[in-house]
XYZ file of C-alpha atoms in Angstrom:
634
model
C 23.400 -49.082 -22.525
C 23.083 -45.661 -20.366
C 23.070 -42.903 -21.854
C 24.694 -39.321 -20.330
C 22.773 -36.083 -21.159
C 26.020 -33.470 -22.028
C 25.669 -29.997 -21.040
C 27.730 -26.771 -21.325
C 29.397 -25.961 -17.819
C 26.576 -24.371 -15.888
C 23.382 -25.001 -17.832
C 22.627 -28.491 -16.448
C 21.841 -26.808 -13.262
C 19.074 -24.385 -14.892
C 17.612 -26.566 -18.278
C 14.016 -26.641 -17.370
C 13.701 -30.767 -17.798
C 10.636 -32.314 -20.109
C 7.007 -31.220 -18.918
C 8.211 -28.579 -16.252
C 7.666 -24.869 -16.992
C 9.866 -22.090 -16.717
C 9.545 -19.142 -13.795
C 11.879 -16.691 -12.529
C 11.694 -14.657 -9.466
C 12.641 -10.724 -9.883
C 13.976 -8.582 -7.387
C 13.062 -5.148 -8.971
C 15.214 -3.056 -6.569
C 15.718 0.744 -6.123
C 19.602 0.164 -6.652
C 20.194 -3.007 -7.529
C 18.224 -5.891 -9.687
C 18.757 -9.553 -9.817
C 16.809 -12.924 -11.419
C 16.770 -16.244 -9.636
C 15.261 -19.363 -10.765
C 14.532 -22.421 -8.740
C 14.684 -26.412 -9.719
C 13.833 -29.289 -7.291
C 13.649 -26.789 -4.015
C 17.234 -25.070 -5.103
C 17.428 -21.691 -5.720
C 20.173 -19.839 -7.300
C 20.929 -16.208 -9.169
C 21.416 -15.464 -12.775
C 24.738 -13.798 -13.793
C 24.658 -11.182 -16.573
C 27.741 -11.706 -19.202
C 29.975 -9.469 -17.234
C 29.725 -11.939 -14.615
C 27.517 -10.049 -11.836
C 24.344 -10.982 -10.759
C 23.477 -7.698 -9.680
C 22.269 -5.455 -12.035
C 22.256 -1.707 -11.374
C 18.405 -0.232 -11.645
C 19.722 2.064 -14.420
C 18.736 2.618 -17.508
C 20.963 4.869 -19.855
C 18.951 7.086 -22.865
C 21.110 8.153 -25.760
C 20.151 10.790 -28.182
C 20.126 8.397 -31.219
C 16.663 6.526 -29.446
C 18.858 3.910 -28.190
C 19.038 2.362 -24.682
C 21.494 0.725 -22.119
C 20.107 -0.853 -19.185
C 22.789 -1.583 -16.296
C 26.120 0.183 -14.724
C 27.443 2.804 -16.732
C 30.525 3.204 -18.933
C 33.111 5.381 -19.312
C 31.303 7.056 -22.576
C 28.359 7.145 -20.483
C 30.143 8.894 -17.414
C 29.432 12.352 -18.577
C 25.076 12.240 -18.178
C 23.196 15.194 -18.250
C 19.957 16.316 -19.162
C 20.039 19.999 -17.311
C 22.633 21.015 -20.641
C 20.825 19.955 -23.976
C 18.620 17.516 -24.773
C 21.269 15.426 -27.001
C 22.860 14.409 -24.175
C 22.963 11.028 -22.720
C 20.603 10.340 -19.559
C 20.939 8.075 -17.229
C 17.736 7.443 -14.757
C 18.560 5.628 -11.644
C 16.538 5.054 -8.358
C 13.225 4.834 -10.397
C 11.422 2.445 -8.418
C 10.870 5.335 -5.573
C 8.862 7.168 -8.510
C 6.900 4.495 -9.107
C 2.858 5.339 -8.671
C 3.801 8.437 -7.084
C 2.736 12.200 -8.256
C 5.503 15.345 -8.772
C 4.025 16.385 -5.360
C 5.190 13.118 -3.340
C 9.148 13.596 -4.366
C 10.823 16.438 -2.684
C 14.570 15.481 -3.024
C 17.075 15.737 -5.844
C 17.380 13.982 -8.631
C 20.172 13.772 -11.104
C 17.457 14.157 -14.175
C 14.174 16.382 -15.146
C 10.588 16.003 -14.442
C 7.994 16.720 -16.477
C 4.230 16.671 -14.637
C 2.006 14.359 -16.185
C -1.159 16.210 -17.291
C -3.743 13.562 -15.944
C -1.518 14.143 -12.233
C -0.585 10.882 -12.378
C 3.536 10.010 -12.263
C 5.729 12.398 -13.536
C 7.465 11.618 -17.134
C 11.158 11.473 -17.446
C 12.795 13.796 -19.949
C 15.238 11.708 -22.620
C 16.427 12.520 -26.030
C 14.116 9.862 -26.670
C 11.304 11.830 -25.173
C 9.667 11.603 -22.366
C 9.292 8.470 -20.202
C 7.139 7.420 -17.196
C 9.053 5.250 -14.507
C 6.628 2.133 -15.687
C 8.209 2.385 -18.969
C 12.217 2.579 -17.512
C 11.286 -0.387 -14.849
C 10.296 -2.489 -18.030
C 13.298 -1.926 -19.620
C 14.812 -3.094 -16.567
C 12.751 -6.332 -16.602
C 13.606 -7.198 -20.286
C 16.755 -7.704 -18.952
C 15.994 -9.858 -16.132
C 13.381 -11.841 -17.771
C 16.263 -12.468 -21.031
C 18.743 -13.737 -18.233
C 15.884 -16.375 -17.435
C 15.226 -17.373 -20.831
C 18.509 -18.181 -21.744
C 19.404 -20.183 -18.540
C 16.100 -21.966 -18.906
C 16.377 -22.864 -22.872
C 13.045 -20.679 -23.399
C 10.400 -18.243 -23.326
C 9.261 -17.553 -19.501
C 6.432 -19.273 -18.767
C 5.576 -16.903 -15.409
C 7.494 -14.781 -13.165
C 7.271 -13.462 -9.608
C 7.951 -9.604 -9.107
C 8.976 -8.440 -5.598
C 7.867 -5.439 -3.848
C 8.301 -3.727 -0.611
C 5.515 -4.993 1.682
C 3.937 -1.176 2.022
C 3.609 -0.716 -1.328
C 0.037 0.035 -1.942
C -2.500 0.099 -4.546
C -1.047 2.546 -6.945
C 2.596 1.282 -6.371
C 1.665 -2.152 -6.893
C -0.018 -1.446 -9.988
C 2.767 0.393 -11.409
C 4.915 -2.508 -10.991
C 2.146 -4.979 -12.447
C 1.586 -1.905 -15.791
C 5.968 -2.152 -16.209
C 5.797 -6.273 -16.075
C 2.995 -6.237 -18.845
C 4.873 -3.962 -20.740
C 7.866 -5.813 -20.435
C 5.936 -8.999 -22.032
C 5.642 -10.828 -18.754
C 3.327 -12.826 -17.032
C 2.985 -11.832 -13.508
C 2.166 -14.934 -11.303
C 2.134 -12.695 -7.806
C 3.603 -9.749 -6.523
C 5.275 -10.749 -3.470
C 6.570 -8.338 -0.453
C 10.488 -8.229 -0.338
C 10.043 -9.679 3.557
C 8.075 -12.476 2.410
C 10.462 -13.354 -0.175
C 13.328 -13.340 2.324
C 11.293 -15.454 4.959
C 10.113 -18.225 1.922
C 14.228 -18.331 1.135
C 15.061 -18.617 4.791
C 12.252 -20.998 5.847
C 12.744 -23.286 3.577
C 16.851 -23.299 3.667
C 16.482 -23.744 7.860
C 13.003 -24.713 8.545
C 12.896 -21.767 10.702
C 9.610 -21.996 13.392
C 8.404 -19.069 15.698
C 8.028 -15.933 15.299
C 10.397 -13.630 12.915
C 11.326 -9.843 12.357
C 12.332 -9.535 8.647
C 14.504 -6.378 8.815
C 14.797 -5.299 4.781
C 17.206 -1.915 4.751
C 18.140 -1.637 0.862
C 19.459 1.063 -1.410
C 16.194 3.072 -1.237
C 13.670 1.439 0.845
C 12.945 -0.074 4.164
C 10.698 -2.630 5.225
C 10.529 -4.237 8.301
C 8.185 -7.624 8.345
C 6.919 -9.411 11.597
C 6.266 -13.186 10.306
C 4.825 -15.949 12.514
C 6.320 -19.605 10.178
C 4.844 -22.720 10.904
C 4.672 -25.952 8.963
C 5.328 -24.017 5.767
C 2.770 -21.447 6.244
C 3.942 -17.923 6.226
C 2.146 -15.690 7.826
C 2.773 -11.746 7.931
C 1.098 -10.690 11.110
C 1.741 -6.403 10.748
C 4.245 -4.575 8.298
C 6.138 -1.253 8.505
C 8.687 0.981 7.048
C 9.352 3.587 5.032
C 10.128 3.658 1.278
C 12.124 7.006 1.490
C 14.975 5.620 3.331
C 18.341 3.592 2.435
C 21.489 2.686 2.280
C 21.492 6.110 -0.537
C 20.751 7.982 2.223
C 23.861 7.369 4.101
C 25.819 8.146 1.093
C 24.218 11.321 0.868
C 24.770 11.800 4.651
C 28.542 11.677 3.786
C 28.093 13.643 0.851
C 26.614 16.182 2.607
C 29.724 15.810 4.834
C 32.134 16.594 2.039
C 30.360 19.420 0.926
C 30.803 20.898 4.694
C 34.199 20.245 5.414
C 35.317 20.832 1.957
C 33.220 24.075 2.340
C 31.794 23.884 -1.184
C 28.458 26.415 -1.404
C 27.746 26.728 -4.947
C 25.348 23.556 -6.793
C 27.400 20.746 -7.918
C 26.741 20.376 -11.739
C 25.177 16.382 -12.410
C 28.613 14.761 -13.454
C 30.086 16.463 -10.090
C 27.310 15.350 -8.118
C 27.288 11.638 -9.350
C 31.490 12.013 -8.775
C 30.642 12.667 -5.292
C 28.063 10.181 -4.483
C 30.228 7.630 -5.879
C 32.552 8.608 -3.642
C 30.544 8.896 -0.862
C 29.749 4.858 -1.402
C 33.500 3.843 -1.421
C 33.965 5.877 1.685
C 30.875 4.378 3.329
C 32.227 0.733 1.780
C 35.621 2.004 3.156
C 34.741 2.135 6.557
C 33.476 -1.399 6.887
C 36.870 -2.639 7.137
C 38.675 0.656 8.497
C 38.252 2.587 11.255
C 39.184 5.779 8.856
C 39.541 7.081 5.475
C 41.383 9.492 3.285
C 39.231 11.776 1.831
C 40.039 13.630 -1.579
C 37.634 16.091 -3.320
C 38.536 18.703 -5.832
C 41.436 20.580 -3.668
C 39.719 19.388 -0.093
C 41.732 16.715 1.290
C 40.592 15.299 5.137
C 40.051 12.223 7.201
C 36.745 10.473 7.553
C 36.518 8.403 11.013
C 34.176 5.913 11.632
C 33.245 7.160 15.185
C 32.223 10.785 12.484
C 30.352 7.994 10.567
C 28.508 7.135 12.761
C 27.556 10.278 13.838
C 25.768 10.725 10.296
C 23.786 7.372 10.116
C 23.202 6.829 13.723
C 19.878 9.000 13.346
C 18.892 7.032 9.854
C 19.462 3.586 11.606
C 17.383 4.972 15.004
C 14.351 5.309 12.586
C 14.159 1.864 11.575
C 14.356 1.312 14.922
C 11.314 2.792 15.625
C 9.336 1.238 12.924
C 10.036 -2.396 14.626
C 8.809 -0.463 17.550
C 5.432 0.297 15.994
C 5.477 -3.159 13.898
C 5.876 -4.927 17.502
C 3.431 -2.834 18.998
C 0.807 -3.283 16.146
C 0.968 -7.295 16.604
C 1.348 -7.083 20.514
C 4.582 -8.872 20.281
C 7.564 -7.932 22.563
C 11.180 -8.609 21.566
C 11.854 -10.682 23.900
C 9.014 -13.091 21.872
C 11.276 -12.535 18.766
C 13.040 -16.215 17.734
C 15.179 -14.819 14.843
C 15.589 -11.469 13.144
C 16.663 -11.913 9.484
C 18.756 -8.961 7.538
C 17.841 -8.667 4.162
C 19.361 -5.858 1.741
C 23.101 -4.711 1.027
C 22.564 -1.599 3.539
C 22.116 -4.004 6.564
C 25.848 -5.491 5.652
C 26.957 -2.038 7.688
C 28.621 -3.411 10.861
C 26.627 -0.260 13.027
C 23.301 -0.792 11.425
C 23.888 -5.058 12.504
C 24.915 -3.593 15.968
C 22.522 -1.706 16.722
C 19.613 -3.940 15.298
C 21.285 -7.023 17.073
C 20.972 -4.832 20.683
C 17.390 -3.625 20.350
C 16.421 -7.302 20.405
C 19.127 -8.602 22.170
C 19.571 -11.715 19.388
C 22.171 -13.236 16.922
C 21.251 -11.924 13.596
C 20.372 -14.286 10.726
C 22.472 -13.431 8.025
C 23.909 -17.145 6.454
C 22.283 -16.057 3.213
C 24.013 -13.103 0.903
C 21.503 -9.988 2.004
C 21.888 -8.991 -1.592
C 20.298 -12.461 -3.207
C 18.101 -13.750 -0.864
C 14.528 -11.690 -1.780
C 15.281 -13.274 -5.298
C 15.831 -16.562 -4.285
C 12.531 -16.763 -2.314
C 10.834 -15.298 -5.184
C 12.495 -17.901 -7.488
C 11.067 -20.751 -5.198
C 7.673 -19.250 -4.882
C 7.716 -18.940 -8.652
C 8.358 -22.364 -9.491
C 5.109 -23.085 -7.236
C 3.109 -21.013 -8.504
C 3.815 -22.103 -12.179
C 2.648 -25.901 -11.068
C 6.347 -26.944 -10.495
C 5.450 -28.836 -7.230
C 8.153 -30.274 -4.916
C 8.118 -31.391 -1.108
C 5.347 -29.420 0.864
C 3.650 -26.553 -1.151
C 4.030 -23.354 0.643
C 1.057 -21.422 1.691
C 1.809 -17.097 1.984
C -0.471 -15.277 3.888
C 0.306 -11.261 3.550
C -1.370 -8.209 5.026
C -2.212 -5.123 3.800
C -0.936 -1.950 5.356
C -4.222 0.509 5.926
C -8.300 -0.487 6.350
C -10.340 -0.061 3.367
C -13.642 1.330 3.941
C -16.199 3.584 2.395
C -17.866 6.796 2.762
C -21.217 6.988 4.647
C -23.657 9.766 5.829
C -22.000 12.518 8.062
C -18.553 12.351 6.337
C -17.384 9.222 8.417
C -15.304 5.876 7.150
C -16.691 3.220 7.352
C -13.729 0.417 7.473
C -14.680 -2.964 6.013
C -11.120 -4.549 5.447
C -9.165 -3.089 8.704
C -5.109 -2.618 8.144
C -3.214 -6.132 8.915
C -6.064 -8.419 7.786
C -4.326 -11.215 6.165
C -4.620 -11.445 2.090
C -5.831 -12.296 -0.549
C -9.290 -11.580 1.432
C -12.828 -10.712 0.408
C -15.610 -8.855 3.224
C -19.060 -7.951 2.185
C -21.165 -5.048 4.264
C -24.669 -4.001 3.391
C -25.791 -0.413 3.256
C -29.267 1.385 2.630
C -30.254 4.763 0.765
C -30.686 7.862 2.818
C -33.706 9.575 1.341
C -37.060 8.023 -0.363
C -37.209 7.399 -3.565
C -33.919 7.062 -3.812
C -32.865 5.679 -6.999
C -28.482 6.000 -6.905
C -25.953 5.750 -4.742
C -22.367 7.237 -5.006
C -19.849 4.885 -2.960
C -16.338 6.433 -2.054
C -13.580 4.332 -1.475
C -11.352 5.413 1.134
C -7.861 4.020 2.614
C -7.001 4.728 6.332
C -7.427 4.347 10.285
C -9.100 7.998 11.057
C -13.007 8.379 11.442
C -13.546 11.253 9.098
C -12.982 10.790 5.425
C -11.117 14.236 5.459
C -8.645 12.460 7.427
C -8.065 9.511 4.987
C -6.494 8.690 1.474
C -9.481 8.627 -1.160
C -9.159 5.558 -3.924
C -12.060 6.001 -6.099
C -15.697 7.225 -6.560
C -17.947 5.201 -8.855
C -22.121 5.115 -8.811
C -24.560 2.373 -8.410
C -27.388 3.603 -10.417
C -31.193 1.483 -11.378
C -31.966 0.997 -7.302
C -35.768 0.312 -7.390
C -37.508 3.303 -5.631
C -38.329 2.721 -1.471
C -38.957 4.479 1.636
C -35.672 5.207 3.265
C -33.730 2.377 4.817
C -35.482 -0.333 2.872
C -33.209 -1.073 0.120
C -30.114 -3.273 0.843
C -26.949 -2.778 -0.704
C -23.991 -5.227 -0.268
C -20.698 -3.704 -1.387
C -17.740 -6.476 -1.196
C -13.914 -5.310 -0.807
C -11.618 -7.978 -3.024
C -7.844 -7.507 -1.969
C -6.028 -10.290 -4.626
C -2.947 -11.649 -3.872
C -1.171 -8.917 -5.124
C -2.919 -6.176 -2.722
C -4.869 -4.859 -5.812
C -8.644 -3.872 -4.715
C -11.716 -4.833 -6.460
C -14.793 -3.393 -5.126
C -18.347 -4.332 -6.136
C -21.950 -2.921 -5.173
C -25.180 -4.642 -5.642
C -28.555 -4.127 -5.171
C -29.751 -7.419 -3.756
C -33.303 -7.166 -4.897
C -32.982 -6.133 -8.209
C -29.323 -7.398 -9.035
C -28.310 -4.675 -10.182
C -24.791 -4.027 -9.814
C -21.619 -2.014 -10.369
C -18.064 -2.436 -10.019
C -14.315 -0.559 -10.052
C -11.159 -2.265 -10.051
C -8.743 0.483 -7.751
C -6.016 2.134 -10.038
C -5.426 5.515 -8.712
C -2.813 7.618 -10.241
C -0.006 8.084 -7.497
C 0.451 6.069 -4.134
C 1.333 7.341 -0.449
C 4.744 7.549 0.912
C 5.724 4.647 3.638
C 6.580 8.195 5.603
C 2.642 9.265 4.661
C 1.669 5.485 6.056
C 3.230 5.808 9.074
C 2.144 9.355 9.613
C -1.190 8.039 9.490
C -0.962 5.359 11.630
C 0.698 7.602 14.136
C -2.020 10.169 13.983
C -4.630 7.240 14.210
C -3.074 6.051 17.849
C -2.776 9.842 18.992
C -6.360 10.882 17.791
C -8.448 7.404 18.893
C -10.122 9.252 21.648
C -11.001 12.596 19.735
C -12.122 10.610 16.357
C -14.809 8.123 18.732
C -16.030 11.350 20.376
C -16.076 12.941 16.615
C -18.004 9.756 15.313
C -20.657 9.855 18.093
C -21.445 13.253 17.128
C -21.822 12.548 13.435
C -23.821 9.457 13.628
C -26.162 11.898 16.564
C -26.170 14.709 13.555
C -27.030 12.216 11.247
C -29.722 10.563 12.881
C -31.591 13.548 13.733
C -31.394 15.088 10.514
C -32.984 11.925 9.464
C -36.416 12.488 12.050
C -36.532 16.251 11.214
C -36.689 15.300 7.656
C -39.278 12.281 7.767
C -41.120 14.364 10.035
C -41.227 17.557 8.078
C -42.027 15.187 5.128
C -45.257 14.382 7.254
C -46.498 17.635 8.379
C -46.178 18.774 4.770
C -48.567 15.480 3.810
C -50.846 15.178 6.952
C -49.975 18.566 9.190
C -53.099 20.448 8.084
C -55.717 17.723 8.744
C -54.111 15.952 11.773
C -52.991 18.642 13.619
C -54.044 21.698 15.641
C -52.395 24.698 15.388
C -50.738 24.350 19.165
C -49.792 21.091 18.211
C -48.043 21.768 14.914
C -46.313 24.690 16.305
C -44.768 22.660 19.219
C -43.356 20.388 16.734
C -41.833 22.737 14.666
C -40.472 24.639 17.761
C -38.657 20.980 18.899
C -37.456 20.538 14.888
C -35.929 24.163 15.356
C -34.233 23.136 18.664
C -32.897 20.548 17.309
C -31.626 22.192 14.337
C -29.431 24.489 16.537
C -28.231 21.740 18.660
C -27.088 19.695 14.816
C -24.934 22.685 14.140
C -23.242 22.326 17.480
C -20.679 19.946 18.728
C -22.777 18.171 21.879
C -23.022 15.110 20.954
C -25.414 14.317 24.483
C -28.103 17.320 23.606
C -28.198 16.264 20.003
C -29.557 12.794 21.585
C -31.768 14.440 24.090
C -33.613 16.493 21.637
C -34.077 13.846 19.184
C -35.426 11.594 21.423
C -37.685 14.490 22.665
C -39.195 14.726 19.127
C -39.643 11.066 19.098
C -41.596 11.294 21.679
C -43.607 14.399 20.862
C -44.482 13.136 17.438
C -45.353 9.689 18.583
C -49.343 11.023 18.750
C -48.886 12.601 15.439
C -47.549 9.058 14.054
C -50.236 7.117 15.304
C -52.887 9.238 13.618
C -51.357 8.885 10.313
C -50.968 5.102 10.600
C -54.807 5.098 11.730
C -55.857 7.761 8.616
C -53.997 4.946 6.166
C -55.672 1.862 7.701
C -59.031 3.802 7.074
C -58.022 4.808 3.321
C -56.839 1.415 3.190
C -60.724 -0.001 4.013
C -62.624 2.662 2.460
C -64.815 0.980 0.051
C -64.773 -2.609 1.118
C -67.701 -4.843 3.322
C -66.760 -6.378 6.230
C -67.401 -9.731 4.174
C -64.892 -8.832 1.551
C -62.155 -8.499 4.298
C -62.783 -11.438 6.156
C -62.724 -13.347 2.260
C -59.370 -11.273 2.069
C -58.210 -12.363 5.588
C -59.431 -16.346 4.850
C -57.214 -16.424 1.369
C -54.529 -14.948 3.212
C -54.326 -17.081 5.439
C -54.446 -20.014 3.527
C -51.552 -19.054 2.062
């Protein structure tokens, strides 16, 4: 006799079956947050118990240390923290605070900072006390992760966190700090574009090569992916984490406050009145070619053609950052086989127009903009947690800026450049400076420029216990790790010795996506100037390094070797070259030093000869050729 396995409507689709394990893929977004999970190569999204699968990125703070993560209610309408401190807050838009400092955020927000005293991310100020934005984004997980252990019948086994594909070192760690708070076990940190293109390749078995164009509440990313057989591959990133679908909304706002000719600051209730009215406007004019417009005793019409005029600028700039993403892989549009829109911003019938006629294609948008980052994190979860189905799925991301280190004269020296595919791991080997030298300080730089000034700096940390040599002679290998996640590991070793060191990269605030770009920007417009720059470091460098071997040797040897004429002439052509160091030709610098070269090359020669003879002082001729024999034999 069969027997039938009875479920409650809707479970049977999500009860994790006998010997699989439970994973859930999160969409931790600036406005919006949503869970999917994944069974048998399906993916679908987790309702709350209101019904929605979308869960605002708010978390509420009441003054009797209680919490409410989610959309507010009418007792919670009236949030305010610039009154007293026993009123309600309610911090939205958190994820653009994440693993930044209180220098990196110059717009409004509808609650108070408070600097952190290491200068790491600001706190938030609650009844409660004051929060970091890792501590409100793991409230915001709880949530998520409960929605997954009640649809699965258990405690999570893994889960997949997605993040815009610039986030870098600092933002990524955030996220990873607000997961382990939150009780979870990361298995990856996957970029929002990647997520959308594991969702879409797999639903379509899309080919070629693809522009993931990710415009959500408070990001943007824009991805360029080449697909294959399963293999996902991101060949160059861009965006800028500053800009969203919010920022229309505060381009109407802004509007309102014009035409309506309000001057004076809008107290926080007003201003949340009129941003929420700024969405339904925006929302409005999807379907309508105008509005009515109603604030305080302002009444007006809102056209779309006035619309337009608002965004049009906002959409132009993700424009350019395909641009520069198409540029960076030496793609051109025309090479484009699909261009997928990902995020509730890009359902905006202008921002779809103009994206469809810069690359003169169809858009893909078959899958709800809103869901689909979750439900390619859901199916790359259930891999990753040893769920296998059908083909595994291979994800090759890139990081956004080289990683290098410091060496002499101030210059970076790259040894993971920007769009290198990850997780990756490059090893380069260095020498000390000076003899004797026992330590070495490595600094850990992020960026495209030649000069350290010009880059981000990660981290210093010291390899001490480096046996004592002439200069040049000991090798040190110092290895870049970039994990899965983008997180850095770097390690330095003295090879002879073993002796080694190591820092894992968790610096206190990341860069902007505007600060990325910026950089990138600078690094095309500055190539020429920064290889002419180099040259003359690495000249400066060099001939510092003769004067100071040499001056080492007339100190030892000077008196007994040389003549007066002779000595002075030397220290005449160190002097020279001195002056030409503190100048900026690159050419002279290299004349002179190979000048002194030459000029010294006698006074070399009668040192080498002066050691041989201290060397044979005080042996026969038979004990040398013994010597000579045994060596030999060897």
């Amino acid at each position: 006799m069969a027997l039938f396995t009875i479920a409650e409507p809707g479970q049977s689709k999500h009860r994790t079956k006998p010997g699989r394990k439970r994973a859930v893929g999160i969409d931790l977004g600036t406005t919006n947050s949503l869970v999917a999970v994944a069974r048998e190569g399906e993916a679908s999204t987790l309702a709350g118990d209101d019904g929605n699968y979308l869960l605002p990125s708010i978390v509420h703070y009441f003054p009797e240390n209680t919490l409410k993560v989610g959309a507010p209610t009418q007792s919670d309408a009236n949030v305010s923290n610039t009154q007293t401190l026993v009123s309600p807050v309610s911090i939205s838009s958190v994820k653009r605070l994440m693993g930044r400092g209180s220098s990196d955020i110059s717009y409004q927000l509808p609650y108070q900072l408070q600097e952190s005293p290491d200068g790491g991310m600001p706190r938030i100020i609650t009844p409660s006390g004051p929060v970091s934005p890792v501590q409100v984004s793991a409230e915001i997980l709880k949530i998520l992760a409960a929605r997954g252990s009640e649809a699965l019948g258990g405690e999570l086994d893994g889960v997949v966190i997605t993040v815009p594909a610039y986030f870098d070192e600092a933002q990524r760690q955030a996220t990873r700090d607000a997961a382990t708070l939150a009780g979870l076990n990361v298995l990856r940190l996957l970029s929002e574009p990647t997520a959308a293109a594991v969702a879409y390749g797999l639903d379509k078995k899309l080919q070629g090569t693809v522009i993931i164009y990710d415009l959500g509440g408070g990001t943007f990313d824009v991805s360029l992916m080449k697909l294959e057989k399963g293999v996902f591959e991101v060949l160059a990133t861009g965006g800028n984490a500053a800009l969203g679908g919010d920022d229309f909304d505060r381009a109407i706002a802004n509007w309102v406050l014009k035409e309506a000719t309000v001057t004076s600051a809008l107290s926080t209730p007003d201003y949340q009145q009129l941003m929420s009215l700024a969405r339904e406007l925006k929302h409005n004019l999807t379907e309508s070619v105008s509005t009515e417009v109603q604030f305080r005793n302002w009444s007006g019409i809102l056209t779309r053609e006035t619309y337009y005029g608002l965004v049009d600028g906002l959409i132009d700039e993700t424009i350019r950052a395909c641009r520069r993403v198409l540029r960076d892989a030496k793609v051109d549009a025309s090479d484009i086989s699909e261009v997928v829109m990902v995020g509730g911003a890009t359902r905006s019938p202008r921002v779809r127009e103009k994206v469809s006629t810069f690359f003169q294609k169809d858009l893909l948008t078959s899958i709800d903009p809103d869901q689909v980052v979750a439900l390619g994190a859901a199916l790359q979860a259930d891999v990753l947690v040893g769920n296998k189905y059908g083909d595994d799925m291979l994800l090759l991301d890139v990081i956004p800026l080289s990683l290098g280190i410091e060496t002499m004269g101030g210059l970076m020296e790259k040894i993971i450049p920007r769009n290198s595919t990850i997780p990756t791991a490059r090893a380069q080997e260095f020498t000390t400076y000076k003899d004797g030298q026992t330590a070495m300080l490595l600094h850990v730089l992020q960026g495209e420029r030649e000069l350290i000034s010009d880059c981000r700096s990660l981290a210093r940390f010291e390899l001490k216990g480096i046996p004592p040599m002439v200069a040049g002679a000991a090798r040190i290998r110092v290895t870049f790790q970039v994990d899965a996640d983008g997180l850095l590991e770097v390690k330095a070793q003295e090879l002879a010795t073993g002796v080694n060191t190591t820092v894992v990269i968790k610096p206190s605030f990341g860069l902007q996506e505007q600060d990325i770009a910026t950089m990138l920007t600078d690094s095309y417009a500055s190539a020429a100037a920064d290889k002419e720059l180099r040259n003359l470091r690495e000249k400066q460098v060099e001939a510092l390094r003769h004067i100071e071997a040499l001056e080492a040797a007339l100190q030892q040897d000077g008196e007994t070797l040389l003549i007066a004429e002779e000595r002075h002439e030397l220290e005449q052509s160190i002097i020279s070259l001195r002056e030409a160091i503190s100048g900026e030709d690159a050419r002279k610098i290299d004349q002179l030093t190979q000048s002194l070269n030459s000029l010294s090359g006698d006074f070399a020669t009668r040192r080498m000869d002066l050691q041989i003879k201290n060397a044979l002082q005080g042996h026969t001729l038979a004990e040398l050729d013994k010597f000579t024999q045994q060596g030999t034999s060897k």
